[in-house]
Amino acid sequence: MVKFYQHTSSFEHAWDNVTYAFWLRYPNPFASHVVGCDVIDRQVDPVTGVLRTTRLILKQGVLPRWGRGLIKNPDAYIIEESEVDPRTQTMVTRTKNLNHVRVMQVEETQTFTVHPENPKWTQVKTEARIISELKWGLTGRVEAFGINKFMDNSAKARKGMAHILERLRQNAALAAPATAAAAGVAAPDC
Amino acid sequence: MSSSIGEKCTQIKQEYDGCFNSWYSEKFLKGDATPKCDDLFFKYKECLLKTLEEKKLDTLLADARKDNPFPNSAASSASPSSGSSSESSKKN
């Protein structure tokens, strides 16, 4: 079973701020299951100037009753890779789960660009693939669960980003722009 | 601030994060990619690599990154268990 999903949304915040918020997005009130987040690798490409980062995220979730026979350990590891190109103002991110892949693989790619209709906003295009190869009649239930969970998680992720962006905006309103970043450092981040 | 997956690494991680956040917003986004946080990142990664090995995540990560390389990444980043990756990469 493979399901595809596409969605375009926007943040009423500038691209610089949105990409900055991306680094700060955990913890936030909508991401209570995220218990750890680490930068595994990070480099600036000397030729293109693109910042490439790999992060590992640990989520501790709760399994539905029917899932407990399939999965022993509700710890979920997610790998997040991203590329930020400040010259073209494009950020592309990709997340996928590292474990529980036999039950389900969820891979999401997001592209953040300056909004075509408002240079002070950011547009986000999301594409996702949800794959499950389970047999024995489980696929339907797993599929429905996976899609619903994914949609929930997408909505929470947007709310989480919006929350962090609002905090940054409030901090910036209190401080001069150059120090707003430093004020933003005091906000939760990953 | 968010914690590290390895509890012992949280403090050095947060120091590194603070440095990165400043660099990202004050330098990188303004066109200056000169690295500023390499030392902190090196220490953070040292701690992290131990955690990844203890939790047996190093092979899991390496396999995932090999299988399906991220679009546009040239000769993808070194695997996390490789000691040389922390020395050769320019991190900020």
PDB file of C-alpha atoms in Angstrom:
ATOM      1  CA  MET A   1       0.000   0.000   0.000  1.00  0.00           C
ATOM      2  CA  VAL A   2       1.356   3.389  -0.962  1.00  0.00           C
ATOM      3  CA  LYS A   3      -0.475   6.613  -0.303  1.00  0.00           C
ATOM      4  CA  PHE A   4       0.524  10.020  -1.557  1.00  0.00           C
ATOM      5  CA  TYR A   5      -0.338  13.271   0.018  1.00  0.00           C
ATOM      6  CA  GLN A   6       0.166  16.864  -1.077  1.00  0.00           C
ATOM      7  CA  HIS A   7      -0.590  20.118   0.607  1.00  0.00           C
ATOM      8  CA  THR A   8       0.378  23.761   0.158  1.00  0.00           C
ATOM      9  CA  SER A   9       0.215  26.171   3.059  1.00  0.00           C
ATOM     10  CA  SER A  10       1.773  29.431   4.124  1.00  0.00           C
ATOM     11  CA  PHE A  11       3.141  31.279   7.114  1.00  0.00           C
ATOM     12  CA  GLU A  12       2.585  34.996   7.398  1.00  0.00           C
ATOM     13  CA  HIS A  13       6.232  35.408   8.301  1.00  0.00           C
ATOM     14  CA  ALA A  14       9.323  36.118   6.238  1.00  0.00           C
ATOM     15  CA  TRP A  15      11.344  33.248   4.838  1.00  0.00           C
ATOM     16  CA  ASP A  16      14.368  34.117   7.008  1.00  0.00           C
ATOM     17  CA  ASN A  17      12.246  33.861  10.134  1.00  0.00           C
ATOM     18  CA  VAL A  18      10.533  30.660   9.066  1.00  0.00           C
ATOM     19  CA  THR A  19      13.794  28.874   8.365  1.00  0.00           C
ATOM     20  CA  TYR A  20      15.195  30.157  11.653  1.00  0.00           C
ATOM     21  CA  ALA A  21      12.089  28.882  13.461  1.00  0.00           C
ATOM     22  CA  PHE A  22      12.647  25.492  11.872  1.00  0.00           C
ATOM     23  CA  TRP A  23      15.769  25.072  14.011  1.00  0.00           C
ATOM     24  CA  LEU A  24      13.910  26.221  17.103  1.00  0.00           C
ATOM     25  CA  ARG A  25      10.719  24.282  16.668  1.00  0.00           C
ATOM     26  CA  TYR A  26      11.249  21.753  19.468  1.00  0.00           C
ATOM     27  CA  PRO A  27      10.030  21.818  22.093  1.00  0.00           C
ATOM     28  CA  ASN A  28       6.642  23.377  21.456  1.00  0.00           C
ATOM     29  CA  PRO A  29       3.253  22.729  23.041  1.00  0.00           C
ATOM     30  CA  PHE A  30       2.080  20.694  20.036  1.00  0.00           C
ATOM     31  CA  ALA A  31       5.046  18.334  20.050  1.00  0.00           C
ATOM     32  CA  SER A  32       4.881  16.744  23.476  1.00  0.00           C
ATOM     33  CA  HIS A  33       6.092  13.398  22.190  1.00  0.00           C
ATOM     34  CA  VAL A  34       9.430  14.755  20.999  1.00  0.00           C
ATOM     35  CA  VAL A  35      11.873  13.968  23.765  1.00  0.00           C
ATOM     36  CA  GLY A  36      15.172  14.495  22.012  1.00  0.00           C
ATOM     37  CA  CYS A  37      16.598  16.069  18.913  1.00  0.00           C
ATOM     38  CA  ASP A  38      20.244  16.066  17.818  1.00  0.00           C
ATOM     39  CA  VAL A  39      22.292  17.467  14.985  1.00  0.00           C
ATOM     40  CA  ILE A  40      24.124  14.529  13.466  1.00  0.00           C
ATOM     41  CA  ASP A  41      25.859  16.431  10.715  1.00  0.00           C
ATOM     42  CA  ARG A  42      25.985  19.918   9.346  1.00  0.00           C
ATOM     43  CA  GLN A  43      28.031  21.495   6.568  1.00  0.00           C
ATOM     44  CA  VAL A  44      28.001  24.488   4.275  1.00  0.00           C
ATOM     45  CA  ASP A  45      28.782  23.546   0.706  1.00  0.00           C
ATOM     46  CA  PRO A  46      31.804  25.686  -0.203  1.00  0.00           C
ATOM     47  CA  VAL A  47      30.677  26.040  -3.819  1.00  0.00           C
ATOM     48  CA  THR A  48      26.922  26.555  -3.604  1.00  0.00           C
ATOM     49  CA  GLY A  49      26.758  28.062  -0.108  1.00  0.00           C
ATOM     50  CA  VAL A  50      23.951  25.634   0.756  1.00  0.00           C
ATOM     51  CA  LEU A  51      23.657  24.604   4.412  1.00  0.00           C
ATOM     52  CA  ARG A  52      23.060  20.891   4.692  1.00  0.00           C
ATOM     53  CA  THR A  53      21.957  19.462   8.019  1.00  0.00           C
ATOM     54  CA  THR A  54      20.994  16.034   9.274  1.00  0.00           C
ATOM     55  CA  ARG A  55      19.123  15.701  12.549  1.00  0.00           C
ATOM     56  CA  LEU A  56      17.874  12.741  14.509  1.00  0.00           C
ATOM     57  CA  ILE A  57      14.617  13.110  16.403  1.00  0.00           C
ATOM     58  CA  LEU A  58      13.291  10.787  19.090  1.00  0.00           C
ATOM     59  CA  LYS A  59       9.587  10.603  19.759  1.00  0.00           C
ATOM     60  CA  GLN A  60       8.023   8.553  22.495  1.00  0.00           C
ATOM     61  CA  GLY A  61       4.491   7.731  21.581  1.00  0.00           C
ATOM     62  CA  VAL A  62       1.639   5.599  22.689  1.00  0.00           C
ATOM     63  CA  LEU A  63       0.665   2.614  20.615  1.00  0.00           C
ATOM     64  CA  PRO A  64      -2.920   1.777  19.782  1.00  0.00           C
ATOM     65  CA  ARG A  65      -3.938  -1.507  21.361  1.00  0.00           C
ATOM     66  CA  TRP A  66      -3.879  -3.388  18.085  1.00  0.00           C
ATOM     67  CA  GLY A  67      -0.389  -2.124  17.391  1.00  0.00           C
ATOM     68  CA  ARG A  68       1.196  -3.644  20.424  1.00  0.00           C
ATOM     69  CA  GLY A  69       1.523  -7.018  18.769  1.00  0.00           C
ATOM     70  CA  LEU A  70       3.333  -5.399  15.860  1.00  0.00           C
ATOM     71  CA  ILE A  71       5.598  -3.030  17.683  1.00  0.00           C
ATOM     72  CA  LYS A  72       7.311  -3.704  20.982  1.00  0.00           C
ATOM     73  CA  ASN A  73       8.936  -0.373  21.521  1.00  0.00           C
ATOM     74  CA  PRO A  74       6.970   2.842  21.012  1.00  0.00           C
ATOM     75  CA  ASP A  75      10.157   4.878  20.650  1.00  0.00           C
ATOM     76  CA  ALA A  76      10.265   6.295  17.143  1.00  0.00           C
ATOM     77  CA  TYR A  77      13.415   7.626  15.539  1.00  0.00           C
ATOM     78  CA  ILE A  78      13.064  10.071  12.702  1.00  0.00           C
ATOM     79  CA  ILE A  79      15.791  11.336  10.434  1.00  0.00           C
ATOM     80  CA  GLU A  80      15.478  14.869   9.158  1.00  0.00           C
ATOM     81  CA  GLU A  81      17.639  16.137   6.325  1.00  0.00           C
ATOM     82  CA  SER A  82      17.535  19.685   5.085  1.00  0.00           C
ATOM     83  CA  GLU A  83      19.140  22.061   2.663  1.00  0.00           C
ATOM     84  CA  VAL A  84      18.945  25.801   3.045  1.00  0.00           C
ATOM     85  CA  ASP A  85      19.954  27.960   0.095  1.00  0.00           C
ATOM     86  CA  PRO A  86      20.077  31.572   1.206  1.00  0.00           C
ATOM     87  CA  ARG A  87      20.786  32.789  -2.320  1.00  0.00           C
ATOM     88  CA  THR A  88      17.592  31.403  -3.827  1.00  0.00           C
ATOM     89  CA  GLN A  89      15.709  31.548  -0.491  1.00  0.00           C
ATOM     90  CA  THR A  90      14.725  27.921  -0.723  1.00  0.00           C
ATOM     91  CA  MET A  91      14.729  25.386   2.067  1.00  0.00           C
ATOM     92  CA  VAL A  92      13.953  21.730   1.384  1.00  0.00           C
ATOM     93  CA  THR A  93      13.473  19.307   4.239  1.00  0.00           C
ATOM     94  CA  ARG A  94      12.864  15.598   4.288  1.00  0.00           C
ATOM     95  CA  THR A  95      11.864  13.467   7.232  1.00  0.00           C
ATOM     96  CA  LYS A  96      11.353   9.759   7.429  1.00  0.00           C
ATOM     97  CA  ASN A  97      11.106   7.204  10.185  1.00  0.00           C
ATOM     98  CA  LEU A  98      14.160   5.068  10.816  1.00  0.00           C
ATOM     99  CA  ASN A  99      12.520   2.277  12.749  1.00  0.00           C
ATOM    100  CA  HIS A 100       9.178   0.502  12.544  1.00  0.00           C
ATOM    101  CA  VAL A 101       9.706   0.540   8.798  1.00  0.00           C
ATOM    102  CA  ARG A 102       8.244  -2.909   8.337  1.00  0.00           C
ATOM    103  CA  VAL A 103       4.979  -1.625   9.752  1.00  0.00           C
ATOM    104  CA  MET A 104       4.982   1.704   7.935  1.00  0.00           C
ATOM    105  CA  GLN A 105       7.294   4.105   6.219  1.00  0.00           C
ATOM    106  CA  VAL A 106       6.343   7.742   6.189  1.00  0.00           C
ATOM    107  CA  GLU A 107       8.463  10.083   4.150  1.00  0.00           C
ATOM    108  CA  GLU A 108       7.652  13.763   3.989  1.00  0.00           C
ATOM    109  CA  THR A 109       9.341  16.427   1.886  1.00  0.00           C
ATOM    110  CA  GLN A 110       8.690  20.106   2.412  1.00  0.00           C
ATOM    111  CA  THR A 111       9.831  23.039   0.319  1.00  0.00           C
ATOM    112  CA  PHE A 112       9.854  26.488   1.897  1.00  0.00           C
ATOM    113  CA  THR A 113      10.028  29.453  -0.454  1.00  0.00           C
ATOM    114  CA  VAL A 114       9.139  33.128  -0.446  1.00  0.00           C
ATOM    115  CA  HIS A 115       5.403  33.337  -1.021  1.00  0.00           C
ATOM    116  CA  PRO A 116       4.675  34.189  -4.676  1.00  0.00           C
ATOM    117  CA  GLU A 117       2.000  36.687  -3.689  1.00  0.00           C
ATOM    118  CA  ASN A 118       3.638  38.314  -0.699  1.00  0.00           C
ATOM    119  CA  PRO A 119       7.408  38.671  -0.231  1.00  0.00           C
ATOM    120  CA  LYS A 120       6.914  38.944   3.525  1.00  0.00           C
ATOM    121  CA  TRP A 121       5.309  35.508   3.692  1.00  0.00           C
ATOM    122  CA  THR A 122       6.548  31.987   3.194  1.00  0.00           C
ATOM    123  CA  GLN A 123       4.931  29.267   1.160  1.00  0.00           C
ATOM    124  CA  VAL A 124       5.315  25.609   2.151  1.00  0.00           C
ATOM    125  CA  LYS A 125       4.687  22.748  -0.241  1.00  0.00           C
ATOM    126  CA  THR A 126       4.391  19.383   1.453  1.00  0.00           C
ATOM    127  CA  GLU A 127       4.535  16.014  -0.227  1.00  0.00           C
ATOM    128  CA  ALA A 128       4.376  12.726   1.580  1.00  0.00           C
ATOM    129  CA  ARG A 129       4.453   9.044   0.889  1.00  0.00           C
ATOM    130  CA  ILE A 130       3.040   6.519   3.294  1.00  0.00           C
ATOM    131  CA  ILE A 131       4.040   2.944   2.598  1.00  0.00           C
ATOM    132  CA  SER A 132       2.967  -0.186   4.361  1.00  0.00           C
ATOM    133  CA  GLU A 133       3.752  -3.698   3.274  1.00  0.00           C
ATOM    134  CA  LEU A 134       1.924  -5.543   5.996  1.00  0.00           C
ATOM    135  CA  LYS A 135      -0.080  -8.550   5.056  1.00  0.00           C
ATOM    136  CA  TRP A 136      -2.628 -10.706   6.877  1.00  0.00           C
ATOM    137  CA  GLY A 137      -5.479  -8.257   6.691  1.00  0.00           C
ATOM    138  CA  LEU A 138      -3.761  -5.628   8.762  1.00  0.00           C
ATOM    139  CA  THR A 139      -2.961  -3.286   5.934  1.00  0.00           C
ATOM    140  CA  GLY A 140      -6.338  -1.535   5.873  1.00  0.00           C
ATOM    141  CA  ARG A 141      -6.276  -0.670   9.543  1.00  0.00           C
ATOM    142  CA  VAL A 142      -2.625   0.301   9.494  1.00  0.00           C
ATOM    143  CA  GLU A 143      -3.230   2.405   6.418  1.00  0.00           C
ATOM    144  CA  ALA A 144      -6.122   4.287   7.986  1.00  0.00           C
ATOM    145  CA  PHE A 145      -4.182   4.807  11.200  1.00  0.00           C
ATOM    146  CA  GLY A 146      -1.101   5.922   9.289  1.00  0.00           C
ATOM    147  CA  ILE A 147      -2.923   8.461   7.206  1.00  0.00           C
ATOM    148  CA  ASN A 148      -4.861   9.901  10.115  1.00  0.00           C
ATOM    149  CA  LYS A 149      -1.766  10.055  12.258  1.00  0.00           C
ATOM    150  CA  PHE A 150       0.142  11.699   9.475  1.00  0.00           C
ATOM    151  CA  MET A 151      -2.532  14.346   8.926  1.00  0.00           C
ATOM    152  CA  ASP A 152      -2.668  14.991  12.684  1.00  0.00           C
ATOM    153  CA  ASN A 153       1.081  15.269  12.864  1.00  0.00           C
ATOM    154  CA  SER A 154       1.203  17.621   9.881  1.00  0.00           C
ATOM    155  CA  ALA A 155      -1.366  19.893  11.491  1.00  0.00           C
ATOM    156  CA  LYS A 156       0.525  19.835  14.793  1.00  0.00           C
ATOM    157  CA  ALA A 157       3.788  20.580  13.027  1.00  0.00           C
ATOM    158  CA  ARG A 158       2.244  23.653  11.384  1.00  0.00           C
ATOM    159  CA  LYS A 159       0.827  24.806  14.701  1.00  0.00           C
ATOM    160  CA  GLY A 160       4.161  24.208  16.387  1.00  0.00           C
ATOM    161  CA  MET A 161       5.994  26.308  13.800  1.00  0.00           C
ATOM    162  CA  ALA A 162       3.343  29.040  14.002  1.00  0.00           C
ATOM    163  CA  HIS A 163       3.730  29.069  17.787  1.00  0.00           C
ATOM    164  CA  ILE A 164       7.497  29.493  17.616  1.00  0.00           C
ATOM    165  CA  LEU A 165       7.148  32.149  14.894  1.00  0.00           C
ATOM    166  CA  GLU A 166       4.768  34.163  17.053  1.00  0.00           C
ATOM    167  CA  ARG A 167       7.189  34.019  19.973  1.00  0.00           C
ATOM    168  CA  LEU A 168       9.999  35.210  17.743  1.00  0.00           C
ATOM    169  CA  ARG A 169       7.812  38.055  16.486  1.00  0.00           C
ATOM    170  CA  GLN A 170       7.005  39.072  20.050  1.00  0.00           C
ATOM    171  CA  ASN A 171      10.675  38.973  21.009  1.00  0.00           C
ATOM    172  CA  ALA A 172      11.565  41.050  17.968  1.00  0.00           C
ATOM    173  CA  ALA A 173       8.962  43.620  18.912  1.00  0.00           C
ATOM    174  CA  LEU A 174      10.723  44.050  22.241  1.00  0.00           C
ATOM    175  CA  ALA A 175      14.265  44.168  20.899  1.00  0.00           C
ATOM    176  CA  ALA A 176      16.055  45.692  17.901  1.00  0.00           C
ATOM    177  CA  PRO A 177      16.213  43.312  14.897  1.00  0.00           C
ATOM    178  CA  ALA A 178      19.931  42.531  15.398  1.00  0.00           C
ATOM    179  CA  THR A 179      19.335  41.306  18.923  1.00  0.00           C
ATOM    180  CA  ALA A 180      16.030  39.624  18.151  1.00  0.00           C
ATOM    181  CA  ALA A 181      17.982  36.566  17.106  1.00  0.00           C
ATOM    182  CA  ALA A 182      19.727  36.476  20.446  1.00  0.00           C
ATOM    183  CA  ALA A 183      16.373  36.870  22.149  1.00  0.00           C
ATOM    184  CA  GLY A 184      15.102  34.064  19.987  1.00  0.00           C
ATOM    185  CA  VAL A 185      17.927  31.886  21.275  1.00  0.00           C
ATOM    186  CA  ALA A 186      16.219  31.975  24.642  1.00  0.00           C
ATOM    187  CA  ALA A 187      13.213  30.351  22.989  1.00  0.00           C
ATOM    188  CA  PRO A 188      13.110  26.596  22.985  1.00  0.00           C
ATOM    189  CA  ASP A 189      15.023  25.042  20.157  1.00  0.00           C
ATOM    190  CA  CYS A 190      16.337  21.782  18.911  1.00  0.00           C
TER     191      CYS A 190
ATOM    192  CA  MET B   1      15.590  24.222  24.956  1.00  0.00           C
ATOM    193  CA  SER B   2      15.177  20.712  23.676  1.00  0.00           C
ATOM    194  CA  SER B   3      17.268  17.861  25.085  1.00  0.00           C
ATOM    195  CA  SER B   4      19.685  15.590  23.372  1.00  0.00           C
ATOM    196  CA  ILE B   5      18.797  11.966  22.770  1.00  0.00           C
ATOM    197  CA  GLY B   6      21.820  11.254  24.939  1.00  0.00           C
ATOM    198  CA  GLU B   7      21.047  12.865  28.283  1.00  0.00           C
ATOM    199  CA  LYS B   8      24.718  13.483  29.022  1.00  0.00           C
ATOM    200  CA  CYS B   9      25.033  15.502  25.817  1.00  0.00           C
ATOM    201  CA  THR B  10      22.234  17.971  26.506  1.00  0.00           C
ATOM    202  CA  GLN B  11      24.416  20.665  27.986  1.00  0.00           C
ATOM    203  CA  ILE B  12      27.028  20.737  25.228  1.00  0.00           C
ATOM    204  CA  LYS B  13      24.241  20.448  22.681  1.00  0.00           C
ATOM    205  CA  GLN B  14      22.533  23.547  24.027  1.00  0.00           C
ATOM    206  CA  GLU B  15      25.778  25.484  24.012  1.00  0.00           C
ATOM    207  CA  TYR B  16      26.280  24.499  20.407  1.00  0.00           C
ATOM    208  CA  ASP B  17      22.658  25.331  19.535  1.00  0.00           C
ATOM    209  CA  GLY B  18      23.047  28.813  21.000  1.00  0.00           C
ATOM    210  CA  CYS B  19      26.121  29.386  18.872  1.00  0.00           C
ATOM    211  CA  PHE B  20      24.459  28.009  15.749  1.00  0.00           C
ATOM    212  CA  ASN B  21      21.302  30.081  16.182  1.00  0.00           C
ATOM    213  CA  SER B  22      23.309  33.289  16.387  1.00  0.00           C
ATOM    214  CA  TRP B  23      25.469  32.320  13.465  1.00  0.00           C
ATOM    215  CA  TYR B  24      22.506  31.293  11.362  1.00  0.00           C
ATOM    216  CA  SER B  25      20.506  34.477  11.820  1.00  0.00           C
ATOM    217  CA  GLU B  26      23.311  37.031  12.083  1.00  0.00           C
ATOM    218  CA  LYS B  27      25.795  35.603   9.570  1.00  0.00           C
ATOM    219  CA  PHE B  28      24.560  32.844   7.318  1.00  0.00           C
ATOM    220  CA  LEU B  29      21.281  34.441   6.304  1.00  0.00           C
ATOM    221  CA  LYS B  30      23.154  37.659   5.619  1.00  0.00           C
ATOM    222  CA  GLY B  31      25.600  35.997   3.244  1.00  0.00           C
ATOM    223  CA  ASP B  32      28.506  35.209   5.560  1.00  0.00           C
ATOM    224  CA  ALA B  33      29.073  31.465   5.877  1.00  0.00           C
ATOM    225  CA  THR B  34      32.357  31.694   7.809  1.00  0.00           C
ATOM    226  CA  PRO B  35      32.186  28.932  10.415  1.00  0.00           C
ATOM    227  CA  LYS B  36      31.979  30.066  14.015  1.00  0.00           C
ATOM    228  CA  CYS B  37      30.884  27.035  16.027  1.00  0.00           C
ATOM    229  CA  ASP B  38      33.225  24.276  14.902  1.00  0.00           C
ATOM    230  CA  ASP B  39      34.843  23.730  18.307  1.00  0.00           C
ATOM    231  CA  LEU B  40      31.511  23.397  20.074  1.00  0.00           C
ATOM    232  CA  PHE B  41      30.173  21.119  17.374  1.00  0.00           C
ATOM    233  CA  PHE B  42      33.217  18.900  17.651  1.00  0.00           C
ATOM    234  CA  LYS B  43      32.689  18.445  21.391  1.00  0.00           C
ATOM    235  CA  TYR B  44      28.973  17.900  20.924  1.00  0.00           C
ATOM    236  CA  LYS B  45      29.519  15.278  18.254  1.00  0.00           C
ATOM    237  CA  GLU B  46      32.070  13.442  20.374  1.00  0.00           C
ATOM    238  CA  CYS B  47      29.432  12.999  23.051  1.00  0.00           C
ATOM    239  CA  LEU B  48      26.738  12.170  20.551  1.00  0.00           C
ATOM    240  CA  LEU B  49      28.699   9.466  18.744  1.00  0.00           C
ATOM    241  CA  LYS B  50      29.061   7.573  22.034  1.00  0.00           C
ATOM    242  CA  THR B  51      25.311   7.795  22.571  1.00  0.00           C
ATOM    243  CA  LEU B  52      24.532   6.581  19.074  1.00  0.00           C
ATOM    244  CA  GLU B  53      26.785   3.570  19.501  1.00  0.00           C
ATOM    245  CA  GLU B  54      25.342   2.737  22.916  1.00  0.00           C
ATOM    246  CA  LYS B  55      21.824   2.864  21.550  1.00  0.00           C
ATOM    247  CA  LYS B  56      22.881   1.026  18.395  1.00  0.00           C
ATOM    248  CA  LEU B  57      21.619   3.871  16.248  1.00  0.00           C
ATOM    249  CA  ASP B  58      24.812   4.362  14.298  1.00  0.00           C
ATOM    250  CA  THR B  59      24.233   1.531  11.818  1.00  0.00           C
ATOM    251  CA  LEU B  60      20.536   2.342  11.583  1.00  0.00           C
ATOM    252  CA  LEU B  61      21.410   5.890  10.584  1.00  0.00           C
ATOM    253  CA  ALA B  62      24.169   4.943   8.174  1.00  0.00           C
ATOM    254  CA  ASP B  63      21.924   2.488   6.338  1.00  0.00           C
ATOM    255  CA  ALA B  64      19.053   4.939   6.058  1.00  0.00           C
ATOM    256  CA  ARG B  65      21.263   7.614   4.636  1.00  0.00           C
ATOM    257  CA  LYS B  66      22.864   5.274   2.112  1.00  0.00           C
ATOM    258  CA  ASP B  67      19.601   3.782   0.854  1.00  0.00           C
ATOM    259  CA  ASN B  68      17.918   6.908  -0.222  1.00  0.00           C
ATOM    260  CA  PRO B  69      20.195   9.902  -0.438  1.00  0.00           C
ATOM    261  CA  PHE B  70      18.578  13.262  -0.042  1.00  0.00           C
ATOM    262  CA  PRO B  71      18.119  15.047  -3.364  1.00  0.00           C
ATOM    263  CA  ASN B  72      20.828  17.543  -4.303  1.00  0.00           C
ATOM    264  CA  SER B  73      23.289  16.236  -1.791  1.00  0.00           C
ATOM    265  CA  ALA B  74      26.652  15.697  -3.386  1.00  0.00           C
ATOM    266  CA  ALA B  75      28.649  12.748  -2.023  1.00  0.00           C
ATOM    267  CA  SER B  76      26.522  12.710   1.089  1.00  0.00           C
ATOM    268  CA  SER B  77      27.830  13.532   4.534  1.00  0.00           C
ATOM    269  CA  ALA B  78      30.015  10.964   6.231  1.00  0.00           C
ATOM    270  CA  SER B  79      28.361   8.342   8.400  1.00  0.00           C
ATOM    271  CA  PRO B  80      28.033   9.318  12.051  1.00  0.00           C
ATOM    272  CA  SER B  81      30.331   6.588  13.298  1.00  0.00           C
ATOM    273  CA  SER B  82      33.223   7.808  11.219  1.00  0.00           C
ATOM    274  CA  GLY B  83      35.643   9.745  13.360  1.00  0.00           C
ATOM    275  CA  SER B  84      36.891  11.782  10.435  1.00  0.00           C
ATOM    276  CA  SER B  85      33.521  13.375   9.773  1.00  0.00           C
ATOM    277  CA  SER B  86      33.755  15.583  12.817  1.00  0.00           C
ATOM    278  CA  GLU B  87      37.167  16.857  11.850  1.00  0.00           C
ATOM    279  CA  SER B  88      36.687  17.469   8.181  1.00  0.00           C
ATOM    280  CA  SER B  89      33.224  19.007   8.111  1.00  0.00           C
ATOM    281  CA  LYS B  90      32.784  22.703   8.486  1.00  0.00           C
ATOM    282  CA  LYS B  91      30.002  23.106  10.980  1.00  0.00           C
ATOM    283  CA  ASN B  92      28.392  26.174  12.389  1.00  0.00           C
TER     284      ASN B  92
END
